[in-house]
Amino acid sequence: MSKHSHWAKIKRKKEVADKERGQMFSKVLRMISVAAKRGGDPETNASLRLAIEKAREFNMPKETIERAVKKGSGGLEGGILEEVLYEAYGPGKIAILIESITDNKNRAFNEIKKILERYNGKLVTPGSVKWMFERKGCLTADCKPSTRAKLGAGLVPHRNEVSGAGLQIEDFKNKEKLELMAIEAGAEDIRWSNDVLEIYTKVEDLENVKRNLED
């Protein structure tokens, strides 16, 4: 009985992990397709390059990535994906910007509205809260003593959605030196959160700053 119970737990954990992996695959593929609408060459399309790096973090097959790029750039037929920005207030009148990628704007609107209402939030008219936000590039360097610094790239306020591939920085033990490296690379602002260094840049400077640190 105990062996059966143990196997059942393992099976459930695997099913949950597989489901989460599938959801992440779907999310990243949508990101790739939408980014590819601005151009299918990752060398000249920073958003596409970041999305592809994210896909590689999850060991997504090369063929799957290429298919998503072709779909977004018009090389394959399929549902048209669109980016939609929603503005909302959450619990306690917290201002929220919600970025959605969808092939059905009406469905996305209704689903987001239901989620907000469940937590006493509501959608608001365009322009109501967007003025409170400023889009920035963000590089995060994990500088825990047990590891070499790993740098990820993305855009705030949703930097965790498009984190970049790991970049190794050998001399991370000297925090002041790492801060100086970031400033010299073109950072606008730097902040520490425990052992994680957050490096903020202008959106258009994100890739250049990352390359400068990599070099």
Short mmCIF file of C-alpha atoms in Angstrom, two decimals:
data_model
loop_
_atom_site.label_atom_id
_atom_site.label_comp_id
_atom_site.label_asym_id
_atom_site.label_seq_id
_atom_site.Cartn_x
_atom_site.Cartn_y
_atom_site.Cartn_z
CA MET A 1 0.00 0.00 0.00
CA SER A 2 2.81 2.37 0.92
CA LYS A 3 4.60 1.65 -2.37
CA HIS A 4 1.40 2.42 -4.27
CA SER A 5 0.96 5.65 -2.31
CA HIS A 6 4.56 6.67 -2.99
CA TRP A 7 4.16 6.00 -6.72
CA ALA A 8 0.90 7.96 -6.79
CA LYS A 9 2.63 10.98 -5.22
CA ILE A 10 5.46 10.81 -7.75
CA LYS A 11 2.94 10.53 -10.58
CA ARG A 12 0.98 13.55 -9.33
CA LYS A 13 4.15 15.63 -9.00
CA LYS A 14 5.17 14.69 -12.54
CA GLU A 15 1.73 15.57 -13.89
CA VAL A 16 1.86 18.98 -12.18
CA ALA A 17 5.40 19.60 -13.46
CA ASP A 18 4.43 18.56 -17.00
CA LYS A 19 1.39 20.84 -16.90
CA GLU A 20 3.45 23.81 -15.70
CA ARG A 21 6.09 23.12 -18.34
CA GLY A 22 3.40 22.95 -21.03
CA GLN A 23 1.90 26.25 -19.89
CA MET A 24 5.32 27.92 -19.91
CA PHE A 25 6.04 26.52 -23.39
CA SER A 26 2.76 27.98 -24.66
CA LYS A 27 3.47 31.36 -23.07
CA VAL A 28 7.00 31.58 -24.49
CA LEU A 29 5.85 30.46 -27.94
CA ARG A 30 3.25 33.24 -27.98
CA MET A 31 5.92 35.73 -26.94
CA ILE A 32 8.16 34.56 -29.80
CA SER A 33 5.37 34.79 -32.38
CA VAL A 34 4.32 38.29 -31.30
CA ALA A 35 7.92 39.53 -31.21
CA ALA A 36 8.55 38.04 -34.67
CA LYS A 37 5.83 40.29 -36.12
CA ARG A 38 8.37 43.13 -35.80
CA GLY A 39 10.94 41.12 -37.77
CA GLY A 40 12.08 37.52 -37.87
CA ASP A 41 15.80 38.17 -37.39
CA PRO A 42 16.82 38.01 -33.70
CA GLU A 43 20.02 39.93 -34.52
CA THR A 44 17.99 43.06 -35.29
CA ASN A 45 14.95 42.34 -33.09
CA ALA A 46 15.87 42.55 -29.40
CA SER A 47 12.44 41.41 -28.18
CA LEU A 48 12.62 38.30 -30.35
CA ARG A 49 16.15 37.57 -29.19
CA LEU A 50 15.12 37.74 -25.52
CA ALA A 51 12.09 35.52 -26.14
CA ILE A 52 14.25 32.93 -27.93
CA GLU A 53 16.77 32.99 -25.07
CA LYS A 54 13.91 32.33 -22.66
CA ALA A 55 12.80 29.37 -24.78
CA ARG A 56 16.31 27.93 -24.71
CA GLU A 57 16.34 28.16 -20.91
CA PHE A 58 13.49 25.64 -20.97
CA ASN A 59 15.30 23.44 -23.51
CA MET A 60 12.66 24.10 -26.14
CA PRO A 61 13.47 22.25 -29.40
CA LYS A 62 15.04 24.38 -32.13
CA GLU A 63 12.36 23.31 -34.63
CA THR A 64 9.59 24.49 -32.28
CA ILE A 65 11.25 27.90 -31.89
CA GLU A 66 11.73 28.29 -35.64
CA ARG A 67 8.09 27.38 -36.27
CA ALA A 68 6.93 30.05 -33.81
CA VAL A 69 9.16 32.64 -35.51
CA LYS A 70 7.77 31.73 -38.94
CA LYS A 71 4.22 31.91 -37.62
CA GLY A 72 4.77 35.38 -36.22
CA SER A 73 6.59 36.72 -39.26
CA GLY A 74 3.90 35.44 -41.64
CA GLY A 75 5.69 32.35 -42.90
CA LEU A 76 3.03 29.97 -41.55
CA GLU A 77 -0.75 30.08 -41.35
CA GLY A 78 -2.47 30.21 -37.99
CA GLY A 79 -4.45 32.37 -35.61
CA ILE A 80 -3.30 35.99 -35.48
CA LEU A 81 -1.82 36.82 -32.09
CA GLU A 82 -2.13 40.36 -30.79
CA GLU A 83 -0.66 42.28 -27.88
CA VAL A 84 -3.29 44.03 -25.76
CA LEU A 85 -2.61 46.32 -22.81
CA TYR A 86 -5.20 46.55 -20.04
CA GLU A 87 -5.21 49.08 -17.20
CA ALA A 88 -6.75 48.21 -13.88
CA TYR A 89 -6.98 48.80 -10.16
CA GLY A 90 -6.41 45.88 -7.84
CA PRO A 91 -7.15 45.42 -4.12
CA GLY A 92 -6.44 48.57 -2.14
CA LYS A 93 -6.51 50.69 -5.32
CA ILE A 94 -3.17 49.29 -6.50
CA ALA A 95 -2.51 50.44 -10.08
CA ILE A 96 -1.91 47.53 -12.47
CA LEU A 97 -0.82 47.25 -16.10
CA ILE A 98 -1.71 43.90 -17.69
CA GLU A 99 0.00 42.88 -20.92
CA SER A 100 -1.84 40.16 -22.80
CA ILE A 101 -1.02 38.08 -25.86
CA THR A 102 -4.18 36.64 -27.36
CA ASP A 103 -5.86 35.47 -30.55
CA ASN A 104 -9.26 36.55 -29.19
CA LYS A 105 -9.45 40.01 -27.60
CA ASN A 106 -13.04 39.58 -26.38
CA ARG A 107 -12.21 36.33 -24.57
CA ALA A 108 -9.09 37.84 -23.02
CA PHE A 109 -11.04 40.90 -21.85
CA ASN A 110 -13.73 38.79 -20.18
CA GLU A 111 -11.24 36.44 -18.50
CA ILE A 112 -9.13 39.29 -17.12
CA LYS A 113 -12.24 41.10 -15.93
CA LYS A 114 -13.40 37.99 -14.02
CA ILE A 115 -10.01 37.54 -12.36
CA LEU A 116 -9.90 41.17 -11.24
CA GLU A 117 -13.46 41.10 -9.91
CA ARG A 118 -12.64 37.97 -7.91
CA TYR A 119 -10.10 40.04 -5.95
CA ASN A 120 -12.13 43.26 -5.75
CA GLY A 121 -10.31 44.80 -8.68
CA LYS A 122 -11.62 46.38 -11.86
CA LEU A 123 -10.58 47.39 -15.36
CA VAL A 124 -10.34 51.13 -16.02
CA THR A 125 -10.30 53.30 -19.12
CA PRO A 126 -7.05 53.62 -21.11
CA GLY A 127 -4.75 56.25 -19.67
CA SER A 128 -6.08 55.99 -16.12
CA VAL A 129 -2.99 54.32 -14.64
CA LYS A 130 -0.49 53.98 -17.48
CA TRP A 131 0.95 57.40 -16.70
CA MET A 132 2.19 56.03 -13.36
CA PHE A 133 4.52 53.55 -15.08
CA GLU A 134 7.76 53.90 -17.01
CA ARG A 135 9.14 51.03 -19.06
CA LYS A 136 12.75 50.21 -18.33
CA GLY A 137 15.20 47.53 -19.32
CA CYS A 138 16.36 45.38 -16.40
CA LEU A 139 19.31 43.03 -16.01
CA THR A 140 19.38 40.86 -12.90
CA ALA A 141 22.68 39.44 -11.66
CA ASP A 142 22.39 36.59 -9.13
CA CYS A 143 25.48 37.04 -6.95
CA LYS A 144 24.99 34.41 -4.27
CA PRO A 145 28.35 33.42 -2.71
CA SER A 146 27.92 29.78 -3.74
CA THR A 147 27.64 30.57 -7.46
CA ARG A 148 29.14 32.70 -10.15
CA ALA A 149 27.02 35.71 -11.01
CA LYS A 150 24.32 34.85 -13.50
CA LEU A 151 22.84 37.71 -15.50
CA GLY A 152 19.34 37.68 -16.93
CA ALA A 153 17.74 40.28 -19.19
CA GLY A 154 14.21 41.54 -19.48
CA LEU A 155 11.91 44.55 -19.42
CA VAL A 156 10.22 45.99 -16.36
CA PRO A 157 7.53 46.04 -15.07
CA HIS A 158 7.31 42.48 -16.48
CA ARG A 159 10.98 41.55 -16.44
CA ASN A 160 10.31 38.06 -15.04
CA GLU A 161 8.25 37.24 -18.12
CA VAL A 162 11.15 37.66 -20.49
CA SER A 163 14.29 36.83 -18.58
CA GLY A 164 17.37 36.36 -20.68
CA ALA A 165 19.85 33.53 -20.94
CA GLY A 166 22.41 33.23 -18.16
CA LEU A 167 25.57 35.29 -18.50
CA GLN A 168 28.55 34.47 -16.32
CA ILE A 169 30.41 37.28 -14.54
CA GLU A 170 33.55 35.91 -12.94
CA ASP A 171 34.46 38.77 -10.57
CA PHE A 172 31.18 39.06 -8.65
CA LYS A 173 32.56 38.83 -5.11
CA ASN A 174 33.59 42.48 -5.22
CA LYS A 175 30.19 44.17 -5.21
CA GLU A 176 31.59 47.66 -5.66
CA LYS A 177 33.51 46.53 -8.73
CA LEU A 178 30.38 44.91 -10.17
CA GLU A 179 28.43 48.13 -9.57
CA LEU A 180 31.15 50.12 -11.34
CA MET A 181 31.10 47.66 -14.25
CA ALA A 182 27.34 48.16 -14.58
CA ILE A 183 27.60 51.95 -14.53
CA GLU A 184 30.43 51.95 -17.07
CA ALA A 185 28.37 49.59 -19.25
CA GLY A 186 25.59 52.21 -19.44
CA ALA A 187 23.25 51.47 -16.52
CA GLU A 188 20.87 54.23 -15.43
CA ASP A 189 20.34 52.86 -11.93
CA ILE A 190 21.40 49.88 -9.82
CA ARG A 191 19.78 48.31 -6.76
CA TRP A 192 20.61 45.38 -4.50
CA SER A 193 17.96 42.94 -3.34
CA ASN A 194 19.77 40.55 -0.98
CA ASP A 195 22.37 38.94 -3.27
CA VAL A 196 20.71 39.98 -6.53
CA LEU A 197 21.88 43.10 -8.35
CA GLU A 198 19.18 44.79 -10.45
CA ILE A 199 20.60 46.92 -13.27
CA TYR A 200 18.15 49.35 -14.86
CA THR A 201 18.59 50.79 -18.35
CA LYS A 202 16.69 52.61 -21.04
CA VAL A 203 14.76 50.06 -23.11
CA GLU A 204 16.76 50.87 -26.22
CA ASP A 205 20.04 50.43 -24.30
CA LEU A 206 19.23 47.03 -22.77
CA GLU A 207 21.08 44.90 -25.32
CA ASN A 208 24.10 47.20 -25.46
CA VAL A 209 24.47 47.20 -21.68
CA LYS A 210 24.17 43.41 -21.61
CA ARG A 211 26.82 43.06 -24.32
CA ASN A 212 29.14 45.50 -22.54
CA LEU A 213 28.89 43.46 -19.33
CA GLU A 214 29.37 40.24 -21.27
CA ASP A 215 32.52 41.59 -22.88
#
